[in-house]
Structure formats: structure tokens, C-alpha cells
Coordinates of C-alpha atoms in Angstrom, one line a residue:
M226 CA 1.1 43.0 -3.7
E227 CA -1.8 42.3 -1.3
I228 CA -3.7 39.1 -1.4
K229 CA -7.2 39.3 0.0
K230 CA -9.3 36.8 -1.9
I231 CA -8.5 33.2 -3.1
C232 CA -9.9 31.0 -5.8
V233 CA -9.1 27.3 -5.5
V234 CA -9.7 25.4 -8.7
G235 CA -10.6 21.7 -7.9
T236 CA -12.6 19.8 -5.3
G237 CA -10.4 16.8 -4.6
T238 CA -8.7 15.9 -1.3
M239 CA -5.8 18.4 -1.8
A240 CA -8.2 21.2 -3.0
K241 CA -10.5 20.7 0.0
G242 CA -7.5 20.9 2.4
I243 CA -6.2 24.1 0.7
V244 CA -9.7 25.6 0.9
Q245 CA -10.0 24.8 4.6
T246 CA -6.6 26.1 5.4
F247 CA -7.2 29.5 3.8
A248 CA -10.8 29.8 5.2
Q249 CA -9.4 28.9 8.7
A250 CA -6.9 31.7 8.4
G251 CA -9.7 34.2 7.7
Y252 CA -9.5 34.5 3.9
P253 CA -12.6 34.4 1.7
V254 CA -12.2 31.4 -0.7
V255 CA -14.2 30.7 -3.8
V256 CA -14.1 27.0 -4.9
K257 CA -14.3 26.6 -8.7
G258 CA -15.6 23.1 -9.5
R259 CA -18.1 21.1 -11.5
A260 CA -21.5 20.0 -10.1
G261 CA -21.2 16.6 -8.7
R262 CA -20.7 14.7 -5.4
T263 CA -17.4 16.1 -4.3
F264 CA -18.5 19.7 -5.3
D265 CA -22.0 19.5 -3.8
T266 CA -20.8 18.1 -0.5
L267 CA -17.7 20.2 -0.1
E268 CA -18.9 22.2 2.9
E269 CA -20.2 19.1 4.5
T270 CA -16.9 17.3 4.1
I271 CA -14.9 20.2 5.6
G272 CA -17.5 20.6 8.3
K273 CA -17.1 17.0 9.5
G274 CA -13.4 17.6 10.2
L275 CA -14.1 20.9 11.9
S276 CA -16.9 19.3 14.0
K277 CA -14.4 16.8 15.5
L278 CA -12.3 19.8 16.7
V279 CA -15.4 21.3 18.2
S280 CA -16.4 18.1 20.0
K281 CA -12.8 17.8 21.4
G282 CA -12.9 21.4 22.7
K283 CA -10.2 22.5 20.3
M284 CA -12.4 24.9 18.4
E285 CA -15.5 27.0 19.3
Q286 CA -18.7 26.4 17.3
S287 CA -18.6 30.1 16.4
K288 CA -15.2 29.7 14.8
M289 CA -16.3 26.7 12.8
D290 CA -19.3 28.7 11.5
E291 CA -17.0 31.6 10.6
I292 CA -14.7 29.2 8.7
L293 CA -17.5 27.7 6.7
G294 CA -18.9 31.2 6.1
N295 CA -15.6 32.1 4.3
I296 CA -16.3 29.5 1.6
T297 CA -18.4 30.0 -1.5
K298 CA -18.7 27.8 -4.6
S299 CA -18.9 28.6 -8.3
V300 CA -19.3 26.4 -11.3
T301 CA -18.0 29.1 -13.6
Y302 CA -14.6 30.9 -13.6
E303 CA -16.5 34.2 -13.7
G304 CA -17.3 33.6 -10.1
C305 CA -13.6 34.0 -9.4
S306 CA -12.9 37.0 -11.5
D307 CA -12.0 39.3 -8.6
A308 CA -9.7 36.8 -6.9
D309 CA -6.1 38.0 -6.1
L310 CA -4.7 34.5 -6.1
F311 CA -5.7 31.4 -8.0
I312 CA -4.6 27.9 -6.8
E313 CA -5.0 25.1 -9.4
A314 CA -5.3 21.7 -7.7
I315 CA -6.5 19.2 -10.3
A316 CA -4.7 16.6 -12.3
E317 CA -0.9 16.0 -12.7
D318 CA -1.2 16.4 -16.4
M319 CA 0.5 19.1 -18.4
E320 CA -2.2 19.4 -21.1
T321 CA -4.9 19.7 -18.5
K322 CA -3.0 22.4 -16.6
H323 CA -2.5 24.4 -19.8
A324 CA -6.2 24.3 -20.5
I325 CA -7.1 25.3 -17.0
F326 CA -4.6 28.2 -16.9
A327 CA -6.0 29.5 -20.2
D328 CA -9.5 29.5 -18.7
I329 CA -8.2 31.3 -15.6
E330 CA -6.3 33.9 -17.6
A331 CA -9.4 34.7 -19.7
I332 CA -11.2 36.1 -16.6
A333 CA -8.5 36.9 -14.0
K334 CA -7.6 40.5 -13.3
E335 CA -4.3 41.8 -14.6
D336 CA -2.4 41.7 -11.3
A337 CA -3.8 38.3 -10.1
I338 CA -1.2 35.6 -9.2
L339 CA -1.8 32.2 -10.8
S340 CA -0.4 29.2 -8.8
T341 CA -0.4 25.5 -9.2
N342 CA -0.3 22.8 -6.5
T343 CA 1.6 20.4 -8.8
S344 CA 3.8 17.9 -7.0
S345 CA 6.4 17.5 -9.8
L346 CA 5.6 19.3 -13.1
S347 CA 7.7 22.1 -14.5
I348 CA 6.4 25.6 -13.5
T349 CA 8.2 27.0 -16.5
E350 CA 6.4 24.6 -18.9
I351 CA 3.0 25.4 -17.3
A352 CA 3.8 29.1 -17.9
S353 CA 5.1 28.5 -21.4
K354 CA 1.7 29.2 -23.1
S355 CA 0.8 32.0 -20.8
K356 CA 0.6 35.7 -21.7
R357 CA 1.7 36.5 -18.1
P358 CA 4.4 33.9 -17.2
G359 CA 5.8 36.2 -14.5
K360 CA 2.6 35.8 -12.5
I361 CA 2.8 32.0 -12.4
I362 CA 4.3 30.1 -9.5
G363 CA 4.1 26.8 -7.7
M364 CA 2.5 26.3 -4.3
H365 CA 3.0 22.7 -3.3
F366 CA 1.0 21.8 -0.2
F367 CA 1.2 18.4 1.5
N368 CA -1.6 16.1 2.6
P369 CA -3.4 16.5 5.0
V370 CA -3.1 20.2 4.2
P371 CA -4.6 21.7 7.4
M372 CA -2.1 19.7 9.5
M373 CA 1.1 19.7 7.4
K374 CA 3.2 22.8 7.9
L375 CA 5.3 22.7 4.8
V376 CA 4.7 24.6 1.5
E377 CA 7.2 24.3 -1.3
I378 CA 7.2 27.6 -3.3
I379 CA 8.6 26.9 -6.7
K380 CA 9.7 29.7 -9.1
G381 CA 9.6 29.1 -12.8
K382 CA 12.3 30.5 -15.0
L383 CA 10.2 33.6 -15.6
T384 CA 8.4 34.0 -12.3
D385 CA 8.6 37.6 -11.0
E386 CA 10.5 38.0 -7.7
E387 CA 7.6 40.1 -6.2
V388 CA 5.3 37.2 -6.9
H389 CA 7.6 34.9 -5.1
E390 CA 7.8 37.3 -2.1
A391 CA 4.1 37.7 -2.0
I392 CA 3.4 34.0 -1.9
Y393 CA 6.2 33.4 0.6
A394 CA 4.6 36.0 3.0
L395 CA 1.1 34.6 2.4
S396 CA 2.3 31.1 3.3
Q397 CA 3.6 32.4 6.6
A398 CA 0.3 34.3 7.2
I399 CA -1.7 31.1 7.0
G400 CA 0.5 29.4 9.5
K401 CA 2.7 27.4 7.1
T402 CA 6.5 27.1 6.8
P403 CA 7.5 28.0 3.3
V404 CA 10.6 26.6 1.6
S405 CA 11.8 28.4 -1.6
V406 CA 12.7 25.9 -4.4
E407 CA 14.4 26.6 -7.7
E408 CA 12.5 24.6 -10.3
A409 CA 13.8 21.0 -10.7
P410 CA 11.9 17.7 -11.3
G411 CA 10.1 16.6 -8.1
F412 CA 11.3 19.7 -6.3
V413 CA 12.8 18.7 -2.9
V414 CA 10.4 16.4 -1.0
N415 CA 9.1 14.3 -3.8
R416 CA 12.5 13.9 -5.4
I417 CA 13.6 12.2 -2.2
L418 CA 10.3 10.7 -1.0
V419 CA 8.7 9.1 -4.0
P420 CA 11.8 7.1 -5.1
M421 CA 11.8 5.7 -1.6
I422 CA 8.2 4.5 -2.0
N423 CA 9.1 3.1 -5.4
E424 CA 12.0 1.2 -3.8
G425 CA 9.7 -0.2 -1.1
I426 CA 7.4 -1.5 -3.8
G427 CA 10.4 -3.2 -5.4
I428 CA 11.3 -4.8 -2.2
L429 CA 7.8 -6.1 -1.8
A430 CA 7.8 -7.4 -5.4
D431 CA 11.1 -9.2 -4.8
G432 CA 9.6 -11.1 -1.9
V433 CA 12.2 -9.7 0.5
A434 CA 9.6 -8.9 3.2
T435 CA 5.8 -8.5 3.5
K436 CA 4.2 -5.1 3.2
E437 CA 3.7 -5.0 7.0
E438 CA 7.3 -5.9 7.6
I439 CA 8.6 -3.3 5.1
D440 CA 6.5 -0.5 6.7
T441 CA 7.4 -1.6 10.3
A442 CA 11.1 -1.7 9.4
M443 CA 11.1 1.9 8.1
K444 CA 8.9 3.2 11.0
L445 CA 11.1 1.7 13.7
G446 CA 14.5 1.7 11.9
A447 CA 14.3 5.2 10.3
N448 CA 11.8 6.7 12.8
H449 CA 9.3 7.5 9.9
P450 CA 5.7 8.0 11.1
M451 CA 4.5 5.9 8.1
G452 CA 6.1 3.1 6.1
P453 CA 6.6 3.6 2.4
L454 CA 3.7 1.4 1.3
E455 CA 1.3 3.1 3.7
L456 CA 2.5 6.4 2.5
G457 CA 2.1 5.5 -1.1
D458 CA -1.5 4.5 -0.3
L459 CA -2.1 7.9 1.4
I460 CA -0.6 10.0 -1.4
G461 CA -2.3 7.9 -4.1
L462 CA -0.4 5.4 -6.2
D463 CA -1.5 7.2 -9.4
V464 CA 0.2 10.3 -8.1
C465 CA 3.3 8.4 -7.1
L466 CA 3.5 6.9 -10.6
A467 CA 3.0 10.3 -12.2
I468 CA 5.9 11.8 -10.2
M469 CA 8.2 8.8 -10.9
E470 CA 7.5 9.3 -14.6
V471 CA 8.3 13.0 -14.5
L472 CA 11.6 12.2 -12.7
Y473 CA 12.5 9.4 -15.1
N474 CA 11.6 11.4 -18.2
E475 CA 13.4 14.6 -17.0
F476 CA 16.6 13.0 -15.7
G477 CA 16.8 9.9 -17.9
D478 CA 18.3 8.0 -15.0
P479 CA 17.2 4.4 -14.5
K480 CA 17.1 4.9 -10.7
Y481 CA 13.9 6.8 -11.3
R482 CA 12.2 4.2 -13.4
P483 CA 8.7 3.3 -12.0
H484 CA 8.5 -0.2 -10.8
T485 CA 6.3 -2.5 -12.8
L486 CA 4.2 -3.4 -9.7
L487 CA 3.4 0.3 -9.3
R488 CA 2.2 0.4 -12.9
K489 CA 0.1 -2.7 -12.4
M490 CA -1.5 -1.3 -9.2
V491 CA -2.5 1.9 -11.1
R492 CA -3.9 0.0 -14.1
A493 CA -6.0 -2.0 -11.7
N494 CA -7.3 1.2 -10.0
L495 CA -5.8 0.1 -6.7
L496 CA -4.7 3.6 -5.9
G497 CA -4.8 3.4 -2.1
R498 CA -7.1 5.3 0.3
K499 CA -8.9 7.2 -2.5
T500 CA -10.2 4.0 -4.0
G501 CA -10.5 2.0 -0.8
K502 CA -7.7 -0.4 -1.7
G503 CA -4.1 -0.2 -2.5
F504 CA -1.4 -2.2 -0.7
Y505 CA -3.9 -2.2 2.2
E506 CA -7.6 -2.1 2.4
Y507 CA -9.6 0.8 3.8
N508 CA -13.2 1.2 5.0

């Protein structure tokens, strides 16, 4: 099962990182999105990051031009009809994913693999309304995608083994380290990581320490590169809440209950870096 052309559905932070990663590895990538600021400026945004590498002497200008040349955009799914692999990277919402996968299936060739970058949702449930559930698999990248080496590869109950093997090999081909995961809520990383962020939020709410002290304690005491509140801001507090809700709903265990302060932050649209303010303020 050879994968030559990729279609990434979405234009957010994760989608852009995925696009850059594949384009940088030499794969032609079509970005399916809707006309608007993030879609219209996608090449410019990716180019800014690559320009920094060029200015530091870590990349030749010709290589940057080649990477950007591997990227095309389409406002219709028909522009992706010949893709060998689709990677959905939009909202952490099951109804939305069902709708997107239905649109993809309507135009995808029969042997195309359909993957999702979900950070916590059930691959089996995403595939439940599909006519080709064996072709559906999870590819969970981590932010910032071009720098982070890990890809969690999640098999649904009905995912074909040859699909898993193809995605595992592809992840290695683009310079990532794949980890195979049997489907479970939150997979591996987020089942451990996001409850830690939630606990950090609880410590802040209880007045045990300031946000700076909480983050400093975990950086110096546990050798973490970022503290839990800084990390929550980077991931997006809305994403953290969505993952906690999946864990709580799936397991029914109170240790996974989202903290009320996390809910308040999301209601106030204080989501972290993506909105300019979360537990910290960003320019």
C-alpha cells in the first residue's frame, strides 16, 4: 500500500504543522479548507517559519522553495480526489468528524486511507458510520508538529492491519517515531498529560501556589520543559477540556472530572496562546 499524495483537511495550527511536515519530507500535499484568513495565508505562515531556518543557515533557500512548491490548496474535496491518504485535523467533536468523513468518502478513491488527528476521540466511533471502517485510523501528531517526533497511531476495532502497517511506515518515512496504540480514551500521552494539567489548574484554584510557582515547581522538580499551566495554554484550554470530558465520560471516574476553573476559562474564551490570553498573556 504505497502512499504518494496527502490531503490535509483543516487549516488550524495542527493542520499547518502536518502540512509542513509532509511537504518538508517531499510529499505533495493538498490542503482542503474554506476561504478565509487562515486558509488564504497558509503558505505565508509556513514560509515565515521556514525563513527563520534559512536565515540561521539551517536550510537552503532552494529547499524552502521546494517545500512550499509541494503545497497546493483546494476549497473543494474534489481537489483531493486522487489523494492516497486523508488526514482530518479539525474540531474535537464527533458529529463534525462524522460529517467530514462522509464528505471525504464521497470523493476518495477506493483504496485511500482516511485518518484523523483526534487527540482523544474513539476511532471505532468515528468509523461507525463509514462504509469502509477498515480504512480508518488515528494519526495523533503533537504540537509543534515539525519539531515533535512522536506520532501515536491508533487502530480502531475494525482497522485493517495493512492500513496500520502503511501508516506506521509512513510515519517513519517523514522522520517521526510512531507508537502503536490500541484504542482507549485519551490514548497514551493525553491520558497521562491532560489530567496533570487539570490537577495543576486545581492547585491554582485552591490557592496553594501562584501559576508561576506551579510551573516552576514542575519544571525544576520533575524536569519538565514546560509547567502544566504553560502547557495548557500551548495546547489550548478548549482542547484540554474536550479531552478531560472524553476521559470522564468514557471511564466515569471522578479523577477525570474537568475542574470548574478550566470550564470557566473556556467559557470566557481564555484559551491560551490561540486567543492571546489564558493563564498567561501573549503578544
